[in-house]
C-alpha cells in the first residue's frame, strides 16, 4: 500500500539541521506512528512520504516554510519568573509553559530577578531540516481514526 491521505504510517526518523549533526532520532526507541493528512507532522515531511511504501527509505530536505516557518522578529516576551515555579533556568534553555491556548514551547533569552525574557519562535523556525526516514508499516486508517484526526496507541501522535 502506498502512503496517501488517511494512511497510518509507522516510521523511524533522524532529523538534523541542514549541514549539522543529528538533533533527534527515533532509531533507539519507538517508531513514530501518524495519520497522514491531518497535521500530525510538518508539511514538508508529509509530502516527502506520499506515494512511498513500507520498506522504503526516504531522504528529504525540508525548507523552513514547509517545516516550522521563518523566524519572526518581535516574538520575544518578558514574563514573570514565578510562572516557572522553582525551575532552574539558564539562557538558551528550551521550556514549555501552559498557556490559555495550550502548551507553548519557548527559549529562555535572559533570566532576571523577577522576570524572564523568552523567544516564542519555535526552536527550529527559520531552519532547513534534513530527514532520513525508514518506513516500517503503512495501512488504511480506521473510520474512528479519521473521525478523531489521529492514531491511538503506542507511538501515535495525538492532536
XYZ file of N, CA and C in Angstrom:
477
model
N 0.840 -1.185 0.000
C 0.000 0.000 0.000
C 0.880 1.242 0.000
N 0.557 2.188 -0.859
C 1.282 3.456 -0.909
C 0.683 4.450 0.083
N 1.536 5.310 0.606
C 1.096 6.323 1.557
C 0.284 7.385 0.824
N -0.877 7.689 1.394
C -1.745 8.750 0.880
C -2.508 9.322 2.061
N -3.340 10.331 1.806
C -4.141 10.905 2.885
C -4.954 9.793 3.530
N -5.051 9.828 4.847
C -5.766 8.853 5.671
C -5.062 7.502 5.757
N -3.768 7.473 5.443
C -2.949 6.292 5.723
C -2.378 6.448 7.123
N -2.215 5.328 7.815
C -1.497 5.316 9.085
C -0.112 4.780 8.774
N 0.908 5.567 9.104
C 2.281 5.243 8.747
C 3.131 5.159 10.011
N 3.890 4.076 10.132
C 4.867 3.930 11.215
C 6.253 4.033 10.596
N 7.113 4.848 11.210
C 8.449 5.031 10.658
C 9.441 5.443 11.723
N 10.702 5.143 11.431
C 11.809 5.680 12.217
C 12.364 6.860 11.448
N 12.847 7.851 12.194
C 13.383 9.042 11.532
C 14.608 9.548 12.287
N 15.425 10.252 11.531
C 16.518 11.037 12.093
C 16.395 12.404 11.457
N 16.534 13.459 12.251
C 16.435 14.820 11.725
C 17.653 15.625 12.164
N 18.135 16.444 11.239
C 19.283 17.316 11.510
C 19.030 18.651 10.836
N 19.529 19.704 11.455
C 19.554 20.979 10.755
C 20.522 20.799 9.596
N 20.170 21.296 8.413
C 20.983 21.079 7.221
C 22.440 21.430 7.491
N 23.317 20.452 7.199
C 24.754 20.644 7.355
C 25.271 20.431 8.762
N 24.425 19.966 9.664
C 24.851 19.784 11.057
C 24.587 18.357 11.519
N 25.012 18.090 12.744
C 24.820 16.768 13.351
C 23.340 16.532 13.650
N 22.900 15.257 13.697
C 21.500 14.961 14.007
C 21.053 15.567 15.335
N 19.817 16.059 15.338
C 19.214 16.646 16.533
C 18.397 15.616 17.299
N 17.772 14.716 16.548
C 16.830 13.793 17.155
C 16.696 12.565 16.270
N 16.481 11.420 16.914
C 16.281 10.189 16.169
C 15.384 9.257 16.975
N 14.575 8.492 16.271
C 13.716 7.505 16.935
C 14.319 6.105 16.851
N 15.481 5.973 16.235
C 16.081 4.655 15.960
C 16.236 3.784 17.202
N 16.553 4.382 18.345
C 16.767 3.603 19.563
C 15.529 3.540 20.448
N 14.396 3.982 19.909
C 13.162 3.981 20.696
C 12.006 3.471 19.854
N 10.831 3.962 20.173
C 9.633 3.566 19.441
C 9.545 4.316 18.119
N 9.034 3.629 17.121
C 8.769 4.278 15.845
C 7.648 5.297 16.044
N 7.614 6.292 15.191
C 6.549 7.287 15.199
C 5.422 6.760 14.318
N 4.187 6.861 14.788
C 3.029 6.422 14.012
C 2.092 7.612 13.869
N 1.763 7.957 12.611
C 0.950 9.146 12.352
C -0.161 8.841 11.355
N -1.187 9.678 11.415
C -2.267 9.657 10.440
C -1.949 10.740 9.421
N -1.693 10.344 8.198
C -1.284 11.284 7.142
C -2.466 12.150 6.719
N -2.183 13.436 6.519
C -3.195 14.361 6.035
C -3.960 15.086 7.119
N -3.508 14.954 8.370
C -4.227 15.569 9.484
C -3.322 16.443 10.358
N -2.191 16.903 9.808
C -1.335 17.841 10.519
C -0.504 17.244 11.637
N -0.304 15.939 11.627
C 0.461 15.295 12.698
C 1.960 15.552 12.585
N 2.442 15.771 11.353
C 3.865 16.052 11.131
C 3.974 17.265 10.219
N 5.163 17.831 10.142
C 5.337 19.037 9.331
C 5.018 18.740 7.861
N 4.465 19.729 7.158
C 4.011 19.510 5.777
C 5.088 18.980 4.828
N 6.308 19.464 4.928
C 7.364 19.040 4.017
C 7.729 17.578 4.173
N 7.711 17.075 5.400
C 7.999 15.664 5.629
C 6.826 14.817 5.143
N 5.626 15.253 5.436
C 4.454 14.511 4.978
C 4.454 14.397 3.453
N 4.752 15.486 2.769
C 4.794 15.481 1.302
C 5.845 14.498 0.784
N 6.990 14.417 1.465
C 8.060 13.504 1.046
C 7.654 12.034 1.209
N 6.701 11.754 2.098
C 6.266 10.376 2.342
C 5.171 9.908 1.388
N 4.429 10.846 0.800
C 3.321 10.494 -0.093
C 3.837 9.631 -1.246
N 3.133 8.522 -1.492
C 3.482 7.617 -2.582
C 4.497 6.547 -2.215
N 5.105 6.653 -1.036
C 6.092 5.653 -0.610
C 5.380 4.464 0.030
N 6.143 3.382 0.279
C 5.582 2.153 0.825
C 6.447 1.629 1.966
N 5.898 0.672 2.704
C 6.664 0.016 3.765
C 7.945 -0.543 3.169
N 9.054 -0.349 3.877
C 10.359 -0.812 3.412
C 11.160 0.270 2.713
N 10.491 1.332 2.254
C 11.205 2.421 1.580
C 12.019 3.228 2.579
N 13.140 3.739 2.096
C 13.950 4.688 2.854
C 13.870 6.017 2.112
N 13.633 7.096 2.842
C 13.415 8.409 2.250
C 14.387 9.400 2.862
N 15.034 10.183 2.007
C 15.836 11.309 2.472
C 15.206 12.560 1.914
N 14.966 13.537 2.778
C 14.294 14.761 2.338
C 14.866 15.955 3.065
N 15.060 17.041 2.329
C 15.407 18.325 2.926
C 14.146 19.174 2.892
N 13.767 19.676 4.064
C 12.536 20.438 4.200
C 12.888 21.889 4.513
N 12.410 22.801 3.674
C 12.687 24.226 3.865
C 11.848 24.779 5.016
N 12.263 25.912 5.592
C 11.536 26.473 6.737
C 10.042 26.671 6.488
N 9.670 27.103 5.270
C 8.252 27.356 5.003
C 7.421 26.073 4.998
N 8.060 24.911 4.878
C 7.358 23.629 4.930
C 7.669 22.876 6.232
N 8.334 23.576 7.160
C 8.686 22.966 8.446
C 8.046 23.796 9.566
N 8.836 24.594 10.247
C 8.353 25.363 11.391
C 8.236 26.853 11.109
N 8.314 27.232 9.829
C 8.150 28.629 9.449
C 9.429 29.432 9.592
N 9.369 30.637 9.115
C 10.500 31.557 9.239
C 10.508 32.153 10.640
N 11.696 32.559 11.086
C 11.786 33.276 12.366
C 11.106 34.624 12.203
N 10.366 35.023 13.219
C 9.672 36.306 13.167
C 10.224 37.227 14.240
N 10.591 38.435 13.824
C 11.038 39.441 14.785
C 9.856 39.824 15.668
N 10.140 40.300 16.839
C 9.086 40.745 17.730
C 8.387 39.613 18.466
N 8.962 38.420 18.425
C 8.351 37.281 19.108
C 8.981 37.036 20.480
N 9.508 38.096 21.067
C 10.054 37.962 22.419
C 9.059 38.550 23.407
N 9.125 38.042 24.611
C 8.191 38.494 25.630
C 8.872 38.410 26.987
N 8.520 39.318 27.873
C 9.010 39.297 29.261
C 7.862 38.776 30.126
N 8.125 37.698 30.852
C 7.077 37.110 31.676
C 7.560 36.954 33.115
N 6.623 36.901 34.050
C 7.016 36.772 35.464
C 7.739 35.449 35.722
N 8.805 35.543 36.475
C 9.610 34.367 36.795
C 8.811 33.331 37.577
N 7.818 33.790 38.354
C 7.035 32.871 39.186
C 6.265 31.846 38.352
N 6.020 32.122 37.071
C 5.315 31.163 36.218
C 6.130 29.886 35.994
N 7.431 29.969 36.219
C 8.309 28.812 36.040
C 8.464 28.008 37.325
N 7.676 28.364 38.328
C 7.753 27.746 39.660
C 9.185 27.916 40.173
N 9.820 26.861 40.611
C 11.183 26.961 41.122
C 12.191 26.324 40.176
N 11.855 26.247 38.890
C 12.748 25.607 37.919
C 14.051 26.385 37.799
N 15.149 25.653 37.622
C 16.444 26.283 37.386
C 16.482 26.679 35.907
N 16.615 27.956 35.631
C 16.562 28.473 34.264
C 17.927 28.974 33.823
N 18.286 28.638 32.582
C 19.538 29.127 32.013
C 19.269 29.645 30.601
N 20.050 30.628 30.194
C 19.911 31.190 28.856
C 20.082 30.103 27.801
N 19.220 30.114 26.794
C 19.274 29.139 25.718
C 18.455 27.880 25.979
N 17.958 27.735 27.184
C 17.180 26.551 27.559
C 15.822 26.554 26.854
N 15.395 25.374 26.413
C 14.063 25.195 25.827
C 13.112 24.797 26.945
N 11.977 25.470 27.032
C 10.973 25.142 28.044
C 9.593 25.137 27.394
N 8.657 24.493 28.068
C 7.262 24.504 27.633
C 6.433 24.979 28.817
N 5.621 26.009 28.567
C 4.727 26.522 29.605
C 3.281 26.349 29.165
N 2.388 26.060 30.107
C 0.972 26.013 29.762
C 0.471 27.446 29.512
N -0.350 27.607 28.489
C -0.962 28.903 28.208
C -2.458 28.684 28.027
N -3.195 29.767 27.839
C -4.642 29.659 27.614
C -4.947 28.881 26.333
N -3.994 28.844 25.396
C -4.190 28.150 24.127
C -3.449 26.817 24.076
N -3.067 26.300 25.234
C -2.354 25.027 25.285
C -0.872 25.224 25.533
N -0.091 24.142 25.592
C 1.345 24.231 25.875
C 2.071 25.047 24.810
N 3.046 25.847 25.228
C 3.797 26.692 24.304
C 5.288 26.517 24.552
N 6.016 26.107 23.495
C 7.475 25.976 23.592
C 8.102 27.353 23.469
N 9.157 27.572 24.210
C 9.873 28.855 24.149
C 11.323 28.646 24.549
N 12.141 29.630 24.195
C 13.565 29.589 24.519
C 13.867 30.713 25.498
N 14.557 30.384 26.572
C 14.955 31.386 27.563
C 16.061 32.265 26.969
N 15.844 33.570 26.968
C 16.856 34.510 26.480
C 17.655 35.128 27.617
N 16.942 35.527 28.687
C 17.605 36.196 29.806
C 16.785 35.977 31.068
N 17.488 35.591 32.134
C 16.833 35.362 33.415
C 17.167 36.521 34.343
N 16.128 37.232 34.785
C 16.304 38.335 35.727
C 15.864 37.918 37.122
N 15.854 38.873 38.029
C 15.450 38.579 39.410
C 13.970 38.195 39.496
N 13.112 38.913 38.766
C 11.672 38.662 38.866
C 11.013 38.374 37.517
N 11.759 38.554 36.428
C 11.188 38.317 35.100
C 12.134 37.459 34.271
N 11.572 36.879 33.210
C 12.337 36.059 32.279
C 11.983 36.515 30.872
N 13.000 36.817 30.063
C 12.781 37.157 28.659
C 12.834 35.866 27.852
N 11.799 35.643 27.016
C 11.712 34.423 26.229
C 11.498 34.749 24.757
N 11.933 33.825 23.909
C 11.704 33.884 22.472
C 10.611 32.872 22.177
N 9.507 33.319 21.590
C 8.370 32.449 21.325
C 8.425 31.779 19.959
N 9.445 32.087 19.145
C 9.622 31.367 17.889
C 9.900 29.903 18.203
N 9.435 29.001 17.349
C 9.783 27.596 17.518
C 11.301 27.476 17.397
N 11.937 26.619 18.186
C 13.403 26.497 18.129
C 13.939 26.175 16.729
N 13.150 25.540 15.890
C 13.590 25.188 14.538
C 13.082 26.168 13.477
N 12.452 27.254 13.903
C 11.976 28.256 12.948
C 13.162 28.836 12.171
N 12.958 29.009 10.872
C 13.987 29.595 10.023
C 15.076 28.631 9.597
N 14.923 27.355 9.920
C 15.967 26.376 9.616
C 15.465 25.331 8.625
N 16.347 24.970 7.683
C 16.077 23.838 6.799
C 16.478 22.572 7.542
N 15.671 21.527 7.374
C 15.889 20.289 8.110
C 16.081 19.126 7.154
N 17.057 18.276 7.473
C 17.310 17.063 6.698
C 16.746 15.875 7.458
N 15.862 15.124 6.795
C 15.257 13.935 7.383
C 15.742 12.686 6.679
N 16.010 11.656 7.451
C 16.230 10.308 6.935
C 15.145 9.463 7.587
N 14.336 8.816 6.745
C 13.168 8.086 7.229
C 13.200 6.658 6.713
N 12.875 5.718 7.597
C 12.696 4.319 7.207
C 11.246 3.961 7.500
N 10.478 3.692 6.437
C 9.056 3.403 6.587
C 8.886 1.933 6.975
N 8.249 1.699 8.111
C 8.082 0.354 8.647
C 6.757 -0.274 8.251
N 5.683 0.520 8.293
C 4.365 -0.034 8.046
C 3.441 1.042 7.498
N 2.551 0.630 6.612
C 1.529 1.523 6.057
C 0.223 0.745 6.044
N -0.831 1.377 6.548
C -2.155 0.756 6.500
C -3.211 1.837 6.343
N -4.391 1.424 5.933
C -5.508 2.354 5.847
C -5.981 2.682 7.260
N -6.342 3.916 7.482
C -6.858 4.326 8.785
C -8.264 3.782 8.983
N -8.621 3.578 10.234
C -9.994 3.185 10.550
C -10.883 4.423 10.474
N -12.179 4.209 10.397
C -13.112 5.341 10.379
C -12.993 6.154 11.658
N -12.765 5.476 12.784
C -12.616 6.176 14.060
C -11.375 7.068 14.060
N -10.254 6.552 13.535
C -9.027 7.354 13.472
C -9.229 8.585 12.599
N -9.894 8.408 11.466
C -10.142 9.542 10.567
C -11.049 10.561 11.254
N -12.096 10.080 11.923
C -13.030 10.979 12.607
C -12.331 11.773 13.709
N -11.420 11.125 14.429
C -10.701 11.801 15.515
C -9.501 12.592 15.016
N -9.023 12.269 13.809
C -7.890 13.001 13.239
C -6.539 12.600 13.779
N -6.472 11.444 14.473
C -5.183 10.970 14.989
C -5.236 9.479 15.279
N -4.048 8.923 15.521
C -3.901 7.499 15.805
C -3.845 7.315 17.309
N -4.514 6.318 17.808
C -4.445 5.993 19.236
C -3.379 4.926 19.445
N -2.817 4.893 20.642
C -1.900 3.812 20.983
C -0.442 4.230 20.958
N 0.410 3.249 21.196
C 1.843 3.471 21.341
C 2.449 4.098 20.091
N 3.183 5.179 20.266
C 3.875 5.832 19.173
C 3.010 6.766 18.361
N 1.712 6.768 18.603
C 0.819 7.633 17.829
C 0.915 9.073 18.263
N 0.830 9.986 17.307
C 0.849 11.406 17.593
C -0.593 11.857 17.736
N -0.933 12.482 18.850
C -2.301 12.918 19.076
C -2.386 14.426 19.085
N -3.455 14.953 18.504
C -3.699 16.401 18.492
C -5.067 16.692 19.057
